[in-house]
Coordinates of C-alpha atoms in Angstrom, one line a residue:
M122 CA 13.0 -29.8 9.4
R123 CA 14.4 -26.9 7.5
V124 CA 12.8 -26.0 4.2
A125 CA 14.0 -23.6 1.9
I126 CA 11.4 -21.7 -0.4
V127 CA 12.9 -20.0 -3.5
G128 CA 10.5 -17.3 -4.8
C129 CA 7.7 -15.9 -2.9
T130 CA 4.4 -14.6 -4.9
H131 CA 1.2 -16.6 -4.8
A132 CA 2.7 -20.1 -4.3
G133 CA 5.5 -19.3 -2.1
T134 CA 3.1 -17.4 0.4
A135 CA 0.6 -20.0 0.3
V136 CA 3.4 -22.6 1.2
V137 CA 4.6 -20.3 4.2
T138 CA 1.0 -19.8 5.5
Q139 CA 0.2 -23.6 5.4
I140 CA 3.7 -24.6 7.0
A141 CA 3.0 -22.0 9.9
L142 CA -0.5 -23.2 10.4
T143 CA 0.2 -27.1 10.7
H144 CA 4.0 -27.2 11.5
P145 CA 5.0 -24.1 13.3
D146 CA 8.3 -25.7 14.6
T147 CA 9.5 -26.2 11.0
I148 CA 12.4 -23.6 10.2
V149 CA 11.5 -22.0 7.0
D150 CA 13.8 -19.7 5.0
V151 CA 12.2 -17.7 2.1
Y152 CA 14.7 -16.4 -0.5
E153 CA 13.3 -13.6 -2.7
R154 CA 15.5 -11.6 -5.2
R155 CA 13.1 -8.9 -5.3
G156 CA 12.6 -6.4 -2.7
D157 CA 8.7 -7.2 -2.2
I158 CA 6.5 -10.3 -2.3
S159 CA 2.9 -11.4 -3.0
F160 CA 2.2 -8.8 -5.8
L161 CA -1.3 -9.3 -7.6
S162 CA -0.3 -8.7 -11.2
C163 CA -3.9 -9.2 -12.2
G164 CA -4.6 -5.8 -10.7
I165 CA -2.1 -3.8 -12.9
S166 CA -4.8 -2.8 -15.5
L167 CA -6.9 -1.7 -12.5
Y168 CA -4.1 0.7 -11.5
L169 CA -3.3 2.0 -14.9
E170 CA -7.0 2.7 -15.3
G171 CA -7.3 4.5 -11.9
V172 CA -9.9 2.2 -10.3
V173 CA -7.0 1.1 -7.8
K174 CA -5.2 4.4 -6.6
D175 CA -2.4 3.1 -4.8
P176 CA -0.3 -0.1 -6.3
N177 CA 0.9 -0.7 -2.9
T178 CA -2.6 -2.2 -2.1
L179 CA -1.9 -4.9 -4.7
F180 CA 0.4 -6.8 -2.1
Y181 CA -1.6 -9.0 0.0
A182 CA 1.5 -10.1 2.2
S183 CA 4.8 -8.8 3.4
K184 CA 7.8 -9.9 4.9
A185 CA 6.6 -8.5 8.2
S186 CA 3.3 -10.2 7.9
L187 CA 4.8 -13.5 6.9
E188 CA 7.4 -13.6 9.8
A189 CA 4.5 -12.7 12.2
L190 CA 3.4 -16.1 11.7
G191 CA 5.8 -17.7 13.7
P192 CA 9.4 -17.2 15.1
N193 CA 10.8 -19.9 12.7
I194 CA 9.9 -18.1 9.5
H195 CA 12.7 -16.0 7.9
V196 CA 12.0 -14.1 4.8
H197 CA 15.3 -12.9 3.0
L198 CA 14.5 -10.2 0.7
R199 CA 16.9 -9.2 -2.1
H200 CA 18.5 -12.5 -1.9
D201 CA 19.3 -14.4 -4.9
V202 CA 19.7 -18.1 -5.1
L203 CA 22.7 -18.7 -7.4
S204 CA 22.7 -22.7 -7.5
V205 CA 21.1 -25.6 -6.2
D206 CA 23.3 -28.8 -5.2
S207 CA 20.4 -31.3 -4.7
E208 CA 22.9 -34.0 -3.8
H209 CA 24.2 -32.2 -1.0
H210 CA 21.1 -30.3 -0.1
T211 CA 22.7 -26.9 -0.3
L212 CA 21.9 -23.6 -1.9
A213 CA 24.6 -20.9 -2.8
I214 CA 23.0 -17.4 -2.2
Q215 CA 24.0 -13.9 -2.7
D216 CA 22.8 -11.2 -0.4
L217 CA 22.2 -8.5 -3.3
E218 CA 22.1 -5.5 -0.8
A219 CA 25.5 -6.5 1.0
G220 CA 27.1 -8.1 -2.0
N221 CA 28.3 -11.2 0.0
K222 CA 27.7 -14.8 -1.1
Y223 CA 27.2 -17.9 1.3
T224 CA 25.9 -21.5 1.3
T225 CA 23.2 -22.8 3.5
K226 CA 21.5 -26.3 3.7
Y227 CA 18.0 -27.4 3.3
D228 CA 16.0 -30.8 4.2
K229 CA 13.3 -29.9 1.6
L230 CA 13.5 -27.4 -1.1
V231 CA 10.4 -25.7 -2.7
I232 CA 10.8 -24.0 -6.0
S233 CA 8.1 -21.3 -6.6
T234 CA 10.2 -18.8 -8.8
G235 CA 7.5 -17.9 -10.8
S236 CA 7.8 -16.9 -14.6
Y237 CA 9.1 -14.3 -17.0
P238 CA 7.3 -12.4 -19.5
V239 CA 7.8 -13.7 -22.8
I240 CA 10.1 -11.5 -24.7
P241 CA 9.4 -12.0 -28.5
P242 CA 12.2 -11.9 -31.1
I243 CA 11.3 -8.6 -32.3
Q244 CA 14.1 -6.1 -33.2
G245 CA 14.2 -3.0 -30.7
I246 CA 12.2 -4.9 -28.0
S247 CA 14.5 -3.3 -25.4
I248 CA 14.7 0.3 -26.5
P249 CA 12.9 3.2 -24.7
R250 CA 9.3 3.5 -24.4
V251 CA 8.8 -0.4 -25.1
L252 CA 7.9 -1.8 -21.8
M253 CA 6.6 -5.2 -20.7
C254 CA 3.6 -5.8 -18.1
K255 CA 4.4 -8.3 -15.4
N256 CA 5.4 -7.0 -11.9
Y257 CA 5.2 -4.0 -9.6
D258 CA 8.1 -2.4 -11.3
D259 CA 6.5 -2.6 -14.5
A260 CA 3.3 -1.2 -13.3
L261 CA 5.1 2.0 -12.1
A262 CA 6.9 2.4 -15.2
I263 CA 3.9 2.1 -17.7
K264 CA 2.0 4.5 -15.3
E265 CA 5.0 7.2 -15.4
T266 CA 5.6 6.8 -19.2
A267 CA 1.8 6.9 -19.8
A268 CA 1.2 10.1 -17.9
D269 CA 1.7 12.4 -20.7
A270 CA 1.2 9.8 -23.6
R271 CA -1.9 10.2 -26.1
R272 CA -1.4 7.2 -28.0
I273 CA -0.5 3.8 -26.7
A274 CA 0.3 0.6 -28.6
I275 CA -0.5 -2.6 -27.2
V276 CA 1.2 -5.8 -28.5
G277 CA -0.5 -9.1 -27.5
G278 CA -3.9 -10.6 -27.6
G279 CA -4.3 -12.4 -24.5
Y280 CA -6.0 -11.4 -21.2
I281 CA -3.3 -8.9 -20.2
G282 CA -3.4 -7.0 -23.5
V283 CA -7.3 -7.0 -23.7
E284 CA -7.4 -5.5 -20.2
L285 CA -4.8 -2.9 -20.9
A286 CA -6.8 -2.0 -24.1
E287 CA -9.8 -1.7 -22.1
A288 CA -8.3 0.3 -19.2
Y289 CA -6.5 2.8 -21.5
S290 CA -9.8 3.1 -23.7
R291 CA -11.5 4.2 -20.5
T292 CA -8.9 6.9 -19.8
G293 CA -9.1 8.5 -22.9
H294 CA -6.1 7.4 -24.6
D295 CA -6.1 6.4 -28.3
I296 CA -5.1 2.7 -28.4
V297 CA -3.6 0.8 -31.2
F298 CA -4.0 -2.9 -30.4
I299 CA -1.9 -5.4 -32.4
N300 CA -2.0 -9.0 -32.3
G301 CA -1.0 -11.3 -35.3
V302 CA 0.6 -14.5 -34.3
R303 CA -2.7 -16.1 -32.9
R304 CA -6.3 -15.3 -32.9
L305 CA -7.6 -12.8 -30.0
L306 CA -7.9 -14.7 -26.8
S307 CA -7.2 -18.0 -28.8
H308 CA -5.9 -19.8 -25.8
Y309 CA -9.4 -19.1 -23.9
V310 CA -12.3 -19.0 -26.6
D311 CA -12.9 -20.2 -30.1
E312 CA -13.6 -17.8 -33.0
P313 CA -17.4 -16.8 -32.3
I314 CA -16.8 -15.4 -28.9
S315 CA -13.4 -14.0 -30.0
Q316 CA -15.2 -11.9 -32.6
Q317 CA -17.6 -10.5 -30.1
V318 CA -14.8 -9.4 -28.1
E319 CA -13.3 -7.8 -31.0
H320 CA -16.8 -6.1 -31.9
E321 CA -16.8 -4.8 -28.1
L322 CA -13.2 -3.2 -28.3
A323 CA -14.2 -1.5 -31.6
A324 CA -17.2 0.0 -30.1
H325 CA -15.2 1.6 -27.4
G326 CA -12.8 3.3 -29.9
V327 CA -10.1 0.6 -29.8
D328 CA -8.0 0.6 -33.1
A329 CA -7.5 -3.2 -33.5
H330 CA -5.1 -4.6 -35.9
L331 CA -5.7 -8.5 -35.0
H332 CA -4.1 -10.0 -38.2
E333 CA -0.7 -7.9 -38.1
M334 CA 2.6 -9.3 -36.7
A335 CA 4.9 -6.9 -35.0
L336 CA 8.3 -7.0 -36.7
R337 CA 10.4 -4.1 -35.3
F338 CA 10.3 -1.2 -32.8
D339 CA 12.1 2.1 -33.1
S340 CA 11.9 5.2 -30.9
D341 CA 12.9 8.6 -30.4
D342 CA 12.9 10.9 -27.3
Q343 CA 9.0 11.2 -27.7
Q344 CA 7.6 8.3 -29.7
V345 CA 7.8 4.7 -30.5
Y346 CA 7.2 3.1 -34.0
V347 CA 6.0 -0.2 -34.5
Q348 CA 6.8 -1.9 -37.7
T349 CA 4.5 -4.9 -38.6
D350 CA 4.3 -7.0 -41.8
K351 CA 1.6 -4.7 -43.1
N352 CA 2.0 -1.2 -41.5
E353 CA 4.1 1.2 -39.4
W354 CA 2.2 2.5 -36.3
T355 CA 3.3 5.4 -34.3
A356 CA 2.5 5.9 -30.5
D357 CA 3.8 7.5 -27.5
L358 CA 4.4 4.3 -25.6
A359 CA 4.1 0.5 -26.6
V360 CA 3.3 -2.3 -24.1
V361 CA 4.4 -5.6 -24.8
C362 CA 2.4 -8.6 -23.3
V363 CA 2.6 -11.8 -25.3
G364 CA 2.8 -14.6 -22.6
F365 CA 4.8 -16.0 -19.9
Q366 CA 7.5 -18.7 -19.6
P367 CA 8.6 -20.6 -16.3
M368 CA 11.8 -19.4 -14.5
T369 CA 13.3 -22.7 -13.8
E370 CA 16.9 -22.5 -15.0
L371 CA 18.1 -22.7 -11.5
V372 CA 17.0 -26.4 -11.4
E373 CA 17.8 -27.4 -15.0
G374 CA 19.6 -30.7 -15.3
Q375 CA 18.7 -31.7 -11.6
I376 CA 15.1 -32.4 -12.0
E377 CA 12.6 -33.4 -14.6
L378 CA 11.5 -30.5 -16.8
N379 CA 9.0 -30.5 -19.7
H380 CA 9.9 -29.3 -23.1
D381 CA 8.5 -25.8 -22.2
G382 CA 10.6 -25.7 -19.2
S383 CA 8.0 -26.0 -16.6
I384 CA 8.8 -28.6 -13.7
H385 CA 7.0 -31.8 -13.8
V386 CA 5.4 -32.7 -10.6
N387 CA 3.5 -35.8 -9.4
A388 CA 0.1 -35.8 -7.7
Y389 CA 1.6 -34.4 -4.5
M390 CA 3.6 -31.4 -6.1
Q391 CA 6.9 -33.4 -5.8
S392 CA 9.5 -33.2 -8.6
S393 CA 11.5 -36.1 -9.8
N394 CA 13.7 -35.5 -6.8
P395 CA 11.7 -36.5 -3.8
D396 CA 13.2 -33.6 -1.7
I397 CA 12.2 -30.9 -4.2
Y398 CA 8.6 -29.9 -4.5
A399 CA 7.4 -27.1 -7.0
A400 CA 4.4 -24.8 -7.2
G401 CA 3.0 -21.9 -9.3
D402 CA 4.3 -20.6 -12.5
A403 CA 7.3 -22.6 -12.6
A404 CA 5.4 -25.9 -12.4
A405 CA 3.2 -27.6 -14.9
V406 CA -0.3 -28.5 -14.0
H407 CA -2.2 -31.7 -14.4
F408 CA -4.7 -30.5 -17.2
N409 CA -7.8 -32.6 -16.8
P410 CA -9.3 -32.3 -20.1
T411 CA -6.3 -34.1 -21.6
G412 CA -4.9 -35.9 -18.7
K413 CA -1.3 -34.6 -19.3
D414 CA 0.9 -31.9 -18.3
A415 CA 0.3 -28.2 -19.4
Y416 CA 1.6 -24.9 -18.8
T417 CA -1.0 -22.6 -17.1
P418 CA 0.2 -19.8 -15.3
L419 CA -2.8 -18.7 -13.2
A420 CA -2.9 -17.3 -9.5
T421 CA -5.7 -20.0 -8.7
N422 CA -3.4 -22.8 -9.7
A423 CA -0.5 -21.3 -7.8
V424 CA -2.3 -20.9 -4.6
R425 CA -3.7 -24.5 -4.7
Q426 CA -0.4 -25.9 -5.5
G427 CA 1.3 -23.7 -2.7
K428 CA -1.1 -24.9 -0.1
L429 CA -0.6 -28.8 -1.2
V430 CA 3.1 -28.3 -1.1
G431 CA 2.8 -26.9 2.6
I432 CA 0.9 -30.2 3.4
N433 CA 2.8 -32.7 1.5
L434 CA 6.3 -31.6 2.5
F435 CA 5.6 -33.6 5.8
G436 CA 4.3 -36.7 4.1
N437 CA 2.4 -37.0 0.9
K438 CA -1.1 -36.8 2.1
V439 CA -3.5 -34.7 -0.2
R440 CA -3.3 -35.4 -4.1
Y441 CA -3.6 -32.4 -6.4
M442 CA -6.9 -32.7 -8.3
G443 CA -5.6 -31.1 -11.5
T444 CA -7.1 -27.9 -13.2
Q445 CA -9.3 -27.0 -15.9
A446 CA -7.8 -23.7 -16.2
T447 CA -11.0 -21.8 -15.2
S448 CA -10.8 -18.2 -15.7
A449 CA -12.7 -15.2 -16.3
L450 CA -12.2 -11.5 -17.8
R451 CA -14.4 -8.3 -17.4
L452 CA -14.6 -6.3 -20.3
Y453 CA -16.5 -3.0 -20.1
D454 CA -20.0 -4.2 -19.0
H455 CA -19.5 -7.9 -20.2
T456 CA -18.2 -10.9 -18.4
L457 CA -16.3 -13.6 -20.2
A458 CA -15.6 -16.8 -18.6
C459 CA -14.2 -20.2 -19.6
S460 CA -13.0 -23.6 -18.6
G461 CA -11.5 -26.4 -20.2
M462 CA -10.3 -26.6 -23.8
T463 CA -11.6 -24.6 -27.0
Q464 CA -12.6 -26.6 -29.9
E465 CA -9.5 -25.6 -31.8
R466 CA -7.2 -26.6 -29.0
A467 CA -9.2 -30.0 -28.5
L468 CA -8.6 -30.7 -32.1
Q469 CA -5.1 -30.0 -31.9
H470 CA -4.9 -32.6 -29.0
G471 CA -6.6 -35.2 -31.2
F472 CA -10.1 -35.2 -29.9
D473 CA -12.9 -35.8 -32.3
A474 CA -14.2 -32.6 -30.9
A475 CA -17.5 -30.7 -31.8
A476 CA -19.0 -27.5 -30.4
A477 CA -22.5 -26.5 -29.7
D478 CA -23.5 -22.8 -29.8
L479 CA -26.6 -21.4 -28.0
T480 CA -27.4 -17.8 -27.3
I481 CA -30.5 -17.4 -24.8
D482 CA -31.6 -14.8 -22.3
Y483 CA -30.7 -15.9 -18.8
R484 CA -34.0 -15.4 -17.3
P485 CA -37.8 -15.1 -18.5
N486 CA -38.8 -11.9 -20.6
F487 CA -41.6 -11.1 -18.3
M488 CA -38.9 -9.9 -15.7
P489 CA -38.1 -6.2 -15.8
T490 CA -34.7 -6.7 -17.4
T491 CA -32.9 -9.7 -18.8
A492 CA -29.6 -10.3 -21.0
A493 CA -28.5 -12.7 -23.5
I494 CA -25.8 -15.1 -22.8
S495 CA -23.5 -16.5 -25.7
M496 CA -22.4 -20.0 -24.8
R497 CA -20.1 -22.5 -26.6
L498 CA -20.0 -26.2 -25.1
V499 CA -17.0 -28.1 -26.4
Y500 CA -17.5 -32.1 -26.4
N501 CA -15.9 -35.3 -27.5
R502 CA -17.9 -37.0 -30.1
A503 CA -16.7 -40.3 -29.3
N504 CA -17.7 -40.6 -25.7
R505 CA -20.0 -37.3 -25.4
R506 CA -17.6 -36.1 -22.4
I507 CA -17.4 -32.2 -21.8
L508 CA -14.2 -30.9 -22.9
G509 CA -14.6 -27.1 -22.3
A510 CA -17.1 -24.3 -22.4
Q511 CA -17.1 -20.6 -22.8
F512 CA -19.6 -17.9 -21.8
Y513 CA -20.1 -14.2 -22.5
S514 CA -22.7 -11.6 -21.5
T515 CA -23.5 -8.7 -19.6
H516 CA -25.1 -10.8 -17.0
D517 CA -22.3 -12.2 -14.4
V518 CA -21.5 -15.6 -15.7
S519 CA -18.3 -16.3 -14.0
E520 CA -19.9 -18.9 -11.4
T521 CA -21.3 -20.8 -14.7
A522 CA -17.6 -21.5 -15.7
N523 CA -17.0 -22.9 -12.1
T524 CA -19.8 -25.2 -12.6
I525 CA -18.5 -26.5 -15.9
S526 CA -15.1 -26.8 -14.5
V527 CA -16.4 -29.3 -11.8
M528 CA -18.3 -31.2 -14.5
I529 CA -15.1 -31.4 -16.6
Q530 CA -13.0 -32.7 -13.6
N531 CA -15.8 -35.3 -12.9
R532 CA -15.7 -36.4 -16.6
N533 CA -19.4 -35.6 -16.9
T534 CA -21.2 -35.8 -20.3
I535 CA -23.2 -33.3 -22.4
D536 CA -26.3 -35.5 -21.5
E537 CA -25.4 -35.4 -17.8
L538 CA -25.2 -31.5 -18.1
A539 CA -28.6 -31.4 -20.0
Y540 CA -30.4 -33.0 -16.8
V541 CA -28.3 -32.0 -13.9
D542 CA -30.2 -30.4 -11.2
M543 CA -30.4 -26.7 -11.2
L544 CA -32.5 -24.3 -9.2
F545 CA -35.4 -22.3 -10.7
N546 CA -36.5 -18.8 -9.8
P547 CA -37.6 -16.1 -12.3
H548 CA -35.0 -13.9 -10.6
Y549 CA -32.1 -16.2 -11.8
D550 CA -33.2 -18.3 -14.7
H551 CA -35.8 -20.4 -16.6
P552 CA -37.5 -23.6 -15.5
W553 CA -34.7 -25.2 -17.6
H554 CA -31.5 -23.4 -16.4
Y555 CA -29.4 -21.9 -19.5
L556 CA -26.7 -24.8 -18.7
N557 CA -29.2 -27.4 -19.1
M558 CA -30.5 -25.9 -22.3
L559 CA -27.0 -25.5 -23.6
G560 CA -26.4 -29.4 -22.7
Q561 CA -29.6 -30.1 -24.5
A562 CA -28.5 -28.4 -27.5
A563 CA -25.1 -30.2 -27.7
A564 CA -27.0 -33.6 -27.0
A565 CA -29.4 -32.9 -29.7
Q566 CA -26.3 -32.0 -32.0
A567 CA -24.5 -35.1 -31.3
D568 CA -27.7 -37.3 -32.0
R569 CA -28.1 -35.7 -35.3
D570 CA -24.3 -36.2 -36.2
A571 CA -24.6 -39.8 -35.2
A572 CA -27.8 -40.5 -37.2
N573 CA -26.0 -39.0 -40.2

C-alpha cells in the first residue's frame, strides 16, 4: 500500500509512527510545505519568557527521525500539495525548492494539514509590528521584535493570549491586554473563574481591557497604535491571537466539510471518501457532551486521531472515543483546568444546564499547608448528567480535570460523582475527596431546584 500524508505536525507525526510500528512494508510519503515538522506551539510562551532557551528544542521529531523508522518512509519537506484528484487517487505537487511540479499516486490519503491562525477583519492587521502567534517562524519574529520593546499589546483572550500576557509580565514588559469580542477564556470557563483569572493578571501588572474591541492598527518605525471601540493604545509591538481555523481548502468539494470548514470523519477517522482519512486541526472531533461534531484544535486530540488513522488505514479496527476537550493552563502559581462544556455553552446548545460552585481547601487545615480550590460543576437538570467542570487553584488540579473527563465520557451523573470511590490520605485530601464534595453540592442544589 502507498499512503500519502499531507501535513506533518502532531497528527501527521502520529500517523507515520503508528504505520512504521505495525505495517513497516507500507510506502509512506509525507508532504510538508514547511521546512520543519512537529513543532510544539504550546511552548512558544515559554520560549518568549526565557524558560525555554532554544526554540529548536520545541521540535519533537524531524525528517531524519521519521525516516529512521523504516526504509519505506519518505518525508518531503518544502513540498506543497497543490490539488487532490480523489477519483484517480493522485496528488499534484510542487517542490518549493526546485520549483518543479509533478503528479504522484496514492492508495490511501491522510489530510493532517492543521490550521491557520484566525486573521480578524481589522484594518491594518498585516502592517509591520503586528504579528500572529502560531508556528516556529512566528515565535522567532515575536522574540526578535520584542527584544527592544518595552510595551506589548496582546489582542485575544484565549489560552495563548493569557499565556503571552503572563510570559511578558514576568520579563518586565508593560502589557496592554485587549479582548472584547467574548469574555476572557469564555470557551473554557464561566464568569466566576474567568474573573479570578482577570484578578490574577491585574495583580501581576497586566493592564487588561477586556471589554474593548480592536478595530484598527497603525504603525510607524517604532510603535504600533491599536484603535479600539473605546480608546487608542500605543505599544512597541502587537501580537494577535484570536483563534484558529481548519486548513482544508485542498479537499473542499471532494469530501464532506462542516460549516466551519473542518473535515467530518466517522468513528474510524475516515472522511466521506473511504480512501481519505483526516486527523488533527483539519478535522472535527466528536464532542461527547453534545454527541455532535465540534472544532477543538488541541494537540491531545491530534495525537489520538493520528494514531487511530495509522491503525484504521489497514482496516477499521479501533473506534474514536471522542473528546471532552480537556485542557489546562498554568498561570503564575495557579493551575486552571477544565473539561466538557461551560454552563454558558451548554445553554447555547439547548441543555437545561445548571452549575454548582464550591470553594474548599483540598486537604485538612491541620496539615502544615493547604490551598483553596475554586470548582464549578455543570450538569443537565433533566437527567443530572455531568456536562463539564472547571477548577482553579494554587494546588495542581490538572489530573482532577482528567477524572471529570472520564466521567463525562462515561455519561456519569452528579450523584455518581458524589459517591465515587476516592482515596483518603491527609497529605492529599479529606475523608470526602473534594470532587465528592463538589458532586454532593451539585446533587443538593439539584434536589432543592426539583423541590421548588
